[in-house]
PDB file of C-alpha atoms in Angstrom:
ATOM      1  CA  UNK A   1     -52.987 -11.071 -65.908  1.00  0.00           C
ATOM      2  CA  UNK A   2     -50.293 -10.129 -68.131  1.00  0.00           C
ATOM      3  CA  UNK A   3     -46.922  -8.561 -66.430  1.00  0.00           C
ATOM      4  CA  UNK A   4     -46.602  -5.100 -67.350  1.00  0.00           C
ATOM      5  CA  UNK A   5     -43.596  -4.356 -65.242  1.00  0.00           C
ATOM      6  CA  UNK A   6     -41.274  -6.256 -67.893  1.00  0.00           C
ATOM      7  CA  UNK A   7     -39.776  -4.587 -70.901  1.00  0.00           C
ATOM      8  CA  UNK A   8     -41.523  -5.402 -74.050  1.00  0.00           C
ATOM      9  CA  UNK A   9     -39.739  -7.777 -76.163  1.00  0.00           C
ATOM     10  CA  UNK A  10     -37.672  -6.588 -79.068  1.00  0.00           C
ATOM     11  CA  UNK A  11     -40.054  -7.777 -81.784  1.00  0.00           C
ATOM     12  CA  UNK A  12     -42.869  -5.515 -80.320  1.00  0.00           C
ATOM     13  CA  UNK A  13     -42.983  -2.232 -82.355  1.00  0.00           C
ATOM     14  CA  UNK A  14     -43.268   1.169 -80.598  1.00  0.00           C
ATOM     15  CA  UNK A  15     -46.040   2.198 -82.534  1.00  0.00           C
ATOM     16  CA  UNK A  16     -48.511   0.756 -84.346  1.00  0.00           C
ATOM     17  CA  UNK A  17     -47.749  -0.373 -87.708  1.00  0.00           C
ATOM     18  CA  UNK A  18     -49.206   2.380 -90.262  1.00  0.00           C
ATOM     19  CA  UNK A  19     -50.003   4.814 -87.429  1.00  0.00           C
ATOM     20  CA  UNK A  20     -48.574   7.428 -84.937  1.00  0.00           C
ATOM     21  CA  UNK A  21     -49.872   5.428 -82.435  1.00  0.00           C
ATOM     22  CA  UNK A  22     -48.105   4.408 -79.561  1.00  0.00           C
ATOM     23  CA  UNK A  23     -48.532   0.141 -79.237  1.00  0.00           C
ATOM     24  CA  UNK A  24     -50.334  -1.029 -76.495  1.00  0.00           C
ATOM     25  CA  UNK A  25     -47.732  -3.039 -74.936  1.00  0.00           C
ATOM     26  CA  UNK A  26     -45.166  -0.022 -74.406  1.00  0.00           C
ATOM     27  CA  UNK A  27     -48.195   2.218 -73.574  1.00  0.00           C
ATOM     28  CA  UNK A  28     -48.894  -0.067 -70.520  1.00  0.00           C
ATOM     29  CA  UNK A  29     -44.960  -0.018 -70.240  1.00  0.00           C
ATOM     30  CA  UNK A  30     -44.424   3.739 -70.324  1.00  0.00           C
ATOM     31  CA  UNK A  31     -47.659   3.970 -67.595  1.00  0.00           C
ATOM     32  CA  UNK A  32     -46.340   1.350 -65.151  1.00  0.00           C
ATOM     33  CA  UNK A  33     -42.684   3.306 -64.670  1.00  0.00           C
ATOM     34  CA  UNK A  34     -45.092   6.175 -64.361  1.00  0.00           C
ATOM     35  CA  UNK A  35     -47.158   5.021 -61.870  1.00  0.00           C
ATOM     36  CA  UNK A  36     -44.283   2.966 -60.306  1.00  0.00           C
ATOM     37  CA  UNK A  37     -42.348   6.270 -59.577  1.00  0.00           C
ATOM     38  CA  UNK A  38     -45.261   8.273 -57.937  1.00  0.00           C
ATOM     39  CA  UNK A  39     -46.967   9.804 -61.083  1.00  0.00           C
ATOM     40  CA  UNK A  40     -45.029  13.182 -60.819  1.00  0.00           C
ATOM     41  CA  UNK A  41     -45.289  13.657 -57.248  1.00  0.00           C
ATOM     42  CA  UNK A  42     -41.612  11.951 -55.682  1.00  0.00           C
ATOM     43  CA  UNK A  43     -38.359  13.299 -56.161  1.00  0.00           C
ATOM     44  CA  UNK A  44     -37.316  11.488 -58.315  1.00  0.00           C
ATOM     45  CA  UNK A  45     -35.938  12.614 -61.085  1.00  0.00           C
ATOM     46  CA  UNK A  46     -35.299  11.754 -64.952  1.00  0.00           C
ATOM     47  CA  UNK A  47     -31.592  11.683 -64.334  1.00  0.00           C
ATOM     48  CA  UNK A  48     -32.498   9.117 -61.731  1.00  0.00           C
ATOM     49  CA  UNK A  49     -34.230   6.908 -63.940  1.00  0.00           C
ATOM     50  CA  UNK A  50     -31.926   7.499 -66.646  1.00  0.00           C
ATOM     51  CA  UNK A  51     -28.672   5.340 -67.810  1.00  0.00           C
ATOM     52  CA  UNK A  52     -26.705   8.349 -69.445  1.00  0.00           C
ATOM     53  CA  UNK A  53     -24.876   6.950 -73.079  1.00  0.00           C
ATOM     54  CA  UNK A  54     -21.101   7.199 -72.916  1.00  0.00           C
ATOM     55  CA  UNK A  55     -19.390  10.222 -73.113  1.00  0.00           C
ATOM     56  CA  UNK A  56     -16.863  10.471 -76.346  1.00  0.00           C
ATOM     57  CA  UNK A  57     -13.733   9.931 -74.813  1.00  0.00           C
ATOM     58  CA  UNK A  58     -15.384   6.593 -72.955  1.00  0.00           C
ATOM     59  CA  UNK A  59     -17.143   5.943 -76.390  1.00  0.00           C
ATOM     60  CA  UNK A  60     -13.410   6.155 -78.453  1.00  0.00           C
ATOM     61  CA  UNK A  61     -12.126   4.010 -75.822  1.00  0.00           C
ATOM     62  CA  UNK A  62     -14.574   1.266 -75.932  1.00  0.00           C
ATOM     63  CA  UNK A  63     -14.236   1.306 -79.726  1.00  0.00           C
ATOM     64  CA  UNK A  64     -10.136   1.361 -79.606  1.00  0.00           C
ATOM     65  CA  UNK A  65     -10.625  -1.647 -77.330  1.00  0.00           C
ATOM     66  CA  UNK A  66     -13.453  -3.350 -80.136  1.00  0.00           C
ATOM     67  CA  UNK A  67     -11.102  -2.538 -82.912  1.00  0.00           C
ATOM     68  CA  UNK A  68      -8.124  -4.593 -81.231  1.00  0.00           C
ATOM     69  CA  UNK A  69     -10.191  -7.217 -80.630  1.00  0.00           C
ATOM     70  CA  UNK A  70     -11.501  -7.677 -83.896  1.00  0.00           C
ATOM     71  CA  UNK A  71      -7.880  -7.332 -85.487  1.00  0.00           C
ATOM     72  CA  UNK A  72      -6.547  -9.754 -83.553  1.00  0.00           C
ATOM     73  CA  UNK A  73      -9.158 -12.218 -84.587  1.00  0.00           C
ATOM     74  CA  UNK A  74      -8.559 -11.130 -88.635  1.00  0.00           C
ATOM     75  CA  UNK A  75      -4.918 -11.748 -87.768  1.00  0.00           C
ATOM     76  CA  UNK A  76      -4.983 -14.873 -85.871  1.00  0.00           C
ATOM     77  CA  UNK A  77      -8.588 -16.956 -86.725  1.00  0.00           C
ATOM     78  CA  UNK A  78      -8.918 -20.192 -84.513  1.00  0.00           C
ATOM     79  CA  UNK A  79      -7.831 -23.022 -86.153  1.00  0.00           C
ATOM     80  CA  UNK A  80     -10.151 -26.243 -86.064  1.00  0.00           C
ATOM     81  CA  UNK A  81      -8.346 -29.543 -85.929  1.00  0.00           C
ATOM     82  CA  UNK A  82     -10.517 -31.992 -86.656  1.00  0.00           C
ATOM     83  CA  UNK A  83     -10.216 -35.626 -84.801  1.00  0.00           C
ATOM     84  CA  UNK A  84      -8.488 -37.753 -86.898  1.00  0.00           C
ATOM     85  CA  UNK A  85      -9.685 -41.442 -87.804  1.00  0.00           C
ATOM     86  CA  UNK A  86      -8.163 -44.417 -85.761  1.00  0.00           C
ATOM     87  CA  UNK A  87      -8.293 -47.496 -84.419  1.00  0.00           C
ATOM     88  CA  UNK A  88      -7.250 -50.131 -82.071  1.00  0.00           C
ATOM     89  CA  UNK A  89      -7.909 -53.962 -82.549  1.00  0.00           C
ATOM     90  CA  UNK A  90      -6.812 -57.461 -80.954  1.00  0.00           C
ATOM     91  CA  UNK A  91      -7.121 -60.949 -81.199  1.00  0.00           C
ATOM     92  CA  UNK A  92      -7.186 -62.586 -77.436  1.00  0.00           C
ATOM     93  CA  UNK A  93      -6.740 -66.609 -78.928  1.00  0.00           C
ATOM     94  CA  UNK A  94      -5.026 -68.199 -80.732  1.00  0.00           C
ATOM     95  CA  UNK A  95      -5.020 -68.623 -84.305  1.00  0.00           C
ATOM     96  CA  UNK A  96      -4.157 -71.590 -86.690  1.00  0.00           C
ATOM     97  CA  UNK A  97      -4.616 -71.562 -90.692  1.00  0.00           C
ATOM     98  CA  UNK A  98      -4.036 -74.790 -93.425  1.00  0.00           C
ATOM     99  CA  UNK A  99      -0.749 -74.596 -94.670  1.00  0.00           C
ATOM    100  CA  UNK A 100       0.293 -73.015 -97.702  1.00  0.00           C
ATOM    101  CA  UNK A 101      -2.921 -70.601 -97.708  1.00  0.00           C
ATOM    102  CA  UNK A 102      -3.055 -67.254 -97.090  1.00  0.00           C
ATOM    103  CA  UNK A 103      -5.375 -66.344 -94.471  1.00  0.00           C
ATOM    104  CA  UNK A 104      -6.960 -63.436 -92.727  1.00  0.00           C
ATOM    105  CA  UNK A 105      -5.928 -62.786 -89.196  1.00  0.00           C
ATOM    106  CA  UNK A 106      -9.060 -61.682 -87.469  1.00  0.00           C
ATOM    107  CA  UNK A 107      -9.739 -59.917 -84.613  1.00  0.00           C
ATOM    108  CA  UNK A 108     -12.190 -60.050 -81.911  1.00  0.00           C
ATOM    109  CA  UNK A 109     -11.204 -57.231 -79.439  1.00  0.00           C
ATOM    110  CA  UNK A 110     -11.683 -53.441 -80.553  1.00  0.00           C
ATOM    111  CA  UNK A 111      -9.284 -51.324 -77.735  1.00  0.00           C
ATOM    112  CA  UNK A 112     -11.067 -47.881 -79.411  1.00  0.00           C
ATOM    113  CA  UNK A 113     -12.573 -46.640 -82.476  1.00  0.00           C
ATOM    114  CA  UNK A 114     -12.943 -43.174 -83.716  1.00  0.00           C
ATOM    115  CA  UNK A 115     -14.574 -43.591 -87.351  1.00  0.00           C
ATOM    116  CA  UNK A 116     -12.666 -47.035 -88.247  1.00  0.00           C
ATOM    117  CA  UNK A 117     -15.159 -50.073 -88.625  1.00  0.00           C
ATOM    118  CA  UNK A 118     -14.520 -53.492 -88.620  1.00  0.00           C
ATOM    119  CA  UNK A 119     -16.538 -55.760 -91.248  1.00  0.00           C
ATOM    120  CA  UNK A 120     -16.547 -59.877 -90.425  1.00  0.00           C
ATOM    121  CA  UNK A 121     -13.917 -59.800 -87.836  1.00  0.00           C
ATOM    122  CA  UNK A 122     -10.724 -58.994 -90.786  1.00  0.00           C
ATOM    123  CA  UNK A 123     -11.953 -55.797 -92.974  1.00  0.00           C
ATOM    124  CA  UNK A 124     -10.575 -52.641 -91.361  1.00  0.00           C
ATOM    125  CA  UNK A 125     -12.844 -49.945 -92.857  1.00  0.00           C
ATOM    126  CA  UNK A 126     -11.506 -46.593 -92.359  1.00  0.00           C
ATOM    127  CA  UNK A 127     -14.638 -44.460 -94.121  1.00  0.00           C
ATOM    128  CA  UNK A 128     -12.265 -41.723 -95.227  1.00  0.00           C
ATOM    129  CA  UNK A 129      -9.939 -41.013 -97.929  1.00  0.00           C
ATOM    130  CA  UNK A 130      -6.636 -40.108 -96.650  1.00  0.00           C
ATOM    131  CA  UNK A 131      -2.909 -40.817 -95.300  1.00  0.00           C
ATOM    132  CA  UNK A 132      -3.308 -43.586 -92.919  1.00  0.00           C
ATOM    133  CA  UNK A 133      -0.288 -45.112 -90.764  1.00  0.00           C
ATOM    134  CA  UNK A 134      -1.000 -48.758 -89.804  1.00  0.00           C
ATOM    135  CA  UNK A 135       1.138 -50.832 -87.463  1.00  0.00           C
ATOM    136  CA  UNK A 136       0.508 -54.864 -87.123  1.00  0.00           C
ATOM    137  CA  UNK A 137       1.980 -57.294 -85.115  1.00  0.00           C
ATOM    138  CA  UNK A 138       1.851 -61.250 -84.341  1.00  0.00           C
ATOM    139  CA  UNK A 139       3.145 -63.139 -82.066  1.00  0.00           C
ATOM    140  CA  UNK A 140       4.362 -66.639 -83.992  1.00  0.00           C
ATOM    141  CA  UNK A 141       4.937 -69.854 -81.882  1.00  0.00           C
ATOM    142  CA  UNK A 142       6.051 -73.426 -82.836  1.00  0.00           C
ATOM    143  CA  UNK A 143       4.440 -76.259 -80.981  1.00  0.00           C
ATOM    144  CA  UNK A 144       7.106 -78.775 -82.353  1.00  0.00           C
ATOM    145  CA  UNK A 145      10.461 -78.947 -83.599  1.00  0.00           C
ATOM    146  CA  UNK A 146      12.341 -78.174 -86.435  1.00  0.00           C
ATOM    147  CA  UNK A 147      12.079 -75.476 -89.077  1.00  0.00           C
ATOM    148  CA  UNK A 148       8.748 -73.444 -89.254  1.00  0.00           C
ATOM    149  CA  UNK A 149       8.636 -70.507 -91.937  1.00  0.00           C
ATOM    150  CA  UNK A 150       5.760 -67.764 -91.742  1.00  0.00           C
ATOM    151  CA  UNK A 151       4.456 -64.793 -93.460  1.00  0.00           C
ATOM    152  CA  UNK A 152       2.853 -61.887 -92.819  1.00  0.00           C
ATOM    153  CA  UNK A 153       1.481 -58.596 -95.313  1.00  0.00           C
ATOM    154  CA  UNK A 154      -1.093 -56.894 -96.097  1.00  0.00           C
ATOM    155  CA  UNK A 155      -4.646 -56.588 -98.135  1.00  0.00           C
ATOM    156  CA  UNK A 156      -6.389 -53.519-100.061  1.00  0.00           C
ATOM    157  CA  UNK A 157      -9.774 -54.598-101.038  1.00  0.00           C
ATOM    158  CA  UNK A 158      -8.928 -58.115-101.786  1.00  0.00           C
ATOM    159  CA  UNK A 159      -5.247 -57.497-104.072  1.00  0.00           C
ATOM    160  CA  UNK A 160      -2.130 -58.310-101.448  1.00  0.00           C
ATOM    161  CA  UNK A 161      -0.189 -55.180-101.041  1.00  0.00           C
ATOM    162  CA  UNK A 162       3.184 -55.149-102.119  1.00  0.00           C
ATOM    163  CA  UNK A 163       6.351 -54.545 -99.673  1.00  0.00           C
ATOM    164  CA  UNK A 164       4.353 -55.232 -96.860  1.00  0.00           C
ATOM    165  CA  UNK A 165       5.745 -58.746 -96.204  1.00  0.00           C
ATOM    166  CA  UNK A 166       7.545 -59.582 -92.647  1.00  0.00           C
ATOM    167  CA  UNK A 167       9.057 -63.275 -93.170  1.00  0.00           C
ATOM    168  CA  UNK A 168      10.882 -65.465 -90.125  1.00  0.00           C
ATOM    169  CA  UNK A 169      12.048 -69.053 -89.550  1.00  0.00           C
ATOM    170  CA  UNK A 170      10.264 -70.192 -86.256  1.00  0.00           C
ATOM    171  CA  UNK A 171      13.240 -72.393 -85.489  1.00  0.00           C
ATOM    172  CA  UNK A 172      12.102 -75.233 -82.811  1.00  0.00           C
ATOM    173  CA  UNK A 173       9.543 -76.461 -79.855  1.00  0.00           C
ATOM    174  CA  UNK A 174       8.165 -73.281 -78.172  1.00  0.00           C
ATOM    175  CA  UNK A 175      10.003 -70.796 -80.570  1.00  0.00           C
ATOM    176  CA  UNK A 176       7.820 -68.103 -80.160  1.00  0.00           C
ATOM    177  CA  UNK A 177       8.589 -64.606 -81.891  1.00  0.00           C
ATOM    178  CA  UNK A 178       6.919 -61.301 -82.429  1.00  0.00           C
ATOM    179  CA  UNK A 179       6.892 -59.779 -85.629  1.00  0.00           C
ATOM    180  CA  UNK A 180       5.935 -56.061 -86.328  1.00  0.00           C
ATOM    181  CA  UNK A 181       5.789 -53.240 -88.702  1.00  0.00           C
ATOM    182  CA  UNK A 182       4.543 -49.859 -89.397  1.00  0.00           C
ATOM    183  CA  UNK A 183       3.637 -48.232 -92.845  1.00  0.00           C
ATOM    184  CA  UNK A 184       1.838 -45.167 -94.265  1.00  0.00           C
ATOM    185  CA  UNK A 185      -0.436 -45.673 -96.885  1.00  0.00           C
ATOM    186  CA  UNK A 186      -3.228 -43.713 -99.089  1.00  0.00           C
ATOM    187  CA  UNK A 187      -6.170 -45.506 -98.228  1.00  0.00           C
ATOM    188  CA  UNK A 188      -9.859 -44.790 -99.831  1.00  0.00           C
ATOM    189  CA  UNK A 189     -12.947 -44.125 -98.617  1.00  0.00           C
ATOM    190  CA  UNK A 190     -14.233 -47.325 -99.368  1.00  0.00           C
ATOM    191  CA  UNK A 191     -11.418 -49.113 -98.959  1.00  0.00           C
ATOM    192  CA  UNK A 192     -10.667 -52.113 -96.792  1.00  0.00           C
ATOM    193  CA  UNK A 193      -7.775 -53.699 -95.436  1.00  0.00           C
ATOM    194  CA  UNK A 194      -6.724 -57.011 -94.093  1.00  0.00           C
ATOM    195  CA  UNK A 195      -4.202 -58.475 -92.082  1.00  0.00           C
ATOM    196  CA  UNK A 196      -2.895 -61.964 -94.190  1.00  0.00           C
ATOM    197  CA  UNK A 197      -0.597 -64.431 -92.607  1.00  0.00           C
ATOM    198  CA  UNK A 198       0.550 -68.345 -93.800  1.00  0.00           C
ATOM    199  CA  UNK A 199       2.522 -70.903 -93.121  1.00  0.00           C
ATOM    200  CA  UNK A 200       4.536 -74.092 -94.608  1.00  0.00           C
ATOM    201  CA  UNK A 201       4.289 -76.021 -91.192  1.00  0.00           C
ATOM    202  CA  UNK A 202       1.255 -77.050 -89.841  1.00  0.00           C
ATOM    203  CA  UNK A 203       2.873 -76.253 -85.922  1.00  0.00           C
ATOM    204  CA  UNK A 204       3.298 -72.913 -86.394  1.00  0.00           C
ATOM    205  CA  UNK A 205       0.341 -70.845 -84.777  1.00  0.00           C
ATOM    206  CA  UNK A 206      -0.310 -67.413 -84.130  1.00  0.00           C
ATOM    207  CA  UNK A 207       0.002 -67.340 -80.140  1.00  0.00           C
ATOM    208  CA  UNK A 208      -1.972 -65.337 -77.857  1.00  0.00           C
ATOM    209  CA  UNK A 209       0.013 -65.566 -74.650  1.00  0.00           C
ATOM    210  CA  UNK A 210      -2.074 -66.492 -70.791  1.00  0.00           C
ATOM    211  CA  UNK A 211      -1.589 -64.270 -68.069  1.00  0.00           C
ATOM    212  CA  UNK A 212       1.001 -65.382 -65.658  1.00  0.00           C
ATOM    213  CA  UNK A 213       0.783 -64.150 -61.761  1.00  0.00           C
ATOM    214  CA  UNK A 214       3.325 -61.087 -62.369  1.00  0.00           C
ATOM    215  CA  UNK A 215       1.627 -60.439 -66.228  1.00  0.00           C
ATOM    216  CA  UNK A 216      -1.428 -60.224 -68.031  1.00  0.00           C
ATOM    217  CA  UNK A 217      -2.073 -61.998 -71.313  1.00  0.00           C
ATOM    218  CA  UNK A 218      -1.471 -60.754 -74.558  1.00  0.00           C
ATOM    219  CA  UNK A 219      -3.050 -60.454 -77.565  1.00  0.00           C
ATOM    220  CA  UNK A 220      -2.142 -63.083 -80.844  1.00  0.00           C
ATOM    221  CA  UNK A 221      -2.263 -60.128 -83.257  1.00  0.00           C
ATOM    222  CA  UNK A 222      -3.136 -56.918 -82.994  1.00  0.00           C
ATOM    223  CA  UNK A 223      -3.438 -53.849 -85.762  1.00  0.00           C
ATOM    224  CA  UNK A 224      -3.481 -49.588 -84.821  1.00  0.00           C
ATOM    225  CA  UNK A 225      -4.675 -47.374 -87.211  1.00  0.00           C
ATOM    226  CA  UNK A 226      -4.489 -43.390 -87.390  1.00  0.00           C
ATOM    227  CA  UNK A 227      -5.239 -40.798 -89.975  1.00  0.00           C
ATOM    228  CA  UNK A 228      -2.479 -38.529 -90.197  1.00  0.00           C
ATOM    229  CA  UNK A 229      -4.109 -36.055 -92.586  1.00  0.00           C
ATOM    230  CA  UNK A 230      -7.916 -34.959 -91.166  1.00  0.00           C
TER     231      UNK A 230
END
């Protein structure tokens, strides 16, 4: 049996379309308080029944209150900062490359991702044109002596980057050094970059250092990337 104790919703109309007929569903409405207050013969009175509207000076205050509200929204709008694009990948082993060829440093540990792929283990994908600040670093060792040069830059889409170089000497057995850089760049949305590195000396690897009792390992190369303009 239908509940005719409950308000009828908002769509229902009072009366019936195209008449001056009251609707069925506040008829049975009206009825029930009706009945529900003794049909006329309690005490009770309208004023009972009755929420009485504000009074003007309760009515000017409520609005004086709206009106400040809504101007300090039209004066101060919340801001939305969207998440910004980044990145955080590693290498865990060591790498090796044939001498006097460039090659891409891959990676095979993602720390995070917010937006920023990472296509055939090299190809940093960010997915979104803007100002990007990247920061790469490797850790170089020689596993002889001697004189052991290296290089390290960077890739758009294929074409080396220019100014991006870090150069060093690994100078003898064990020589291990850690090179690193930040830069900002304007990257496209379907741009990709890589991570190149090569060497004149067969001995010279990139070195992903084992844990030791009082530290844990460490990556061989690792690259961060945030957007700085969302």
């Amino acid at each position: 049996m239908a509940d005719i104790t409950s308000i009828p919703a908002a769509r229902v109309p009072v009366l019936e379309p195209g008449t001056a007929i009251m609707s069925r569903e506040w008829y049975r409405f009206l009825f029930n308080q009706f009945s529900q207050t003794g049909s006329g013969t309690t005490d009770i009175s309208i004023s009972d029944l009755a929420l009485a509207p504000f009074s003007g000076a309760e009515a000017e205050a409520m609005m004086d209150l709206l009106r400040a509200d809504v101007q300090g929204l039209l004066s101060a709008p919340p801001t939305y900062r969207p998440v910004p694009r980044r990145a955080a990948f590693a290498n865990s082993a060591n790498q090796t490359t044939t001498i006097n060829t460039a090659t891409a440093v891959t990676f095979n540990v993602t720390t995070f991702t917010n937006g920023v792929g990472l296509v055939s283990s090299s190809q940093v994908t960010p997915g979104q044109a803007g100002d990007y600040l990247v920061n790469y670093r490797v850790q170089l060792d020689k596993l002889s002596g001697g004189d052991g040069p290296a290089w390290v830059w960077l890739r758009k889409n294929g074409v080396d980057l220019a100014n991006t170089t870090l150069h060093w000497h690994v100078k003898g057995n064990d020589a291990e050094v850690a090179l690193s850089t930040s830069i900002l760049l304007q990257l496209g949305q379907t741009d990709y970059l890589q991570l190149m590195w090569a060497t004149s000396d067969a001995n010279v690897i990139l070195l992903a250092p084992p844990a030791t009792a009082y530290s844990p390992a460490g990556p061989s190369a690792l690259l961060n990337i945030i957007q700085v303009d969302p």
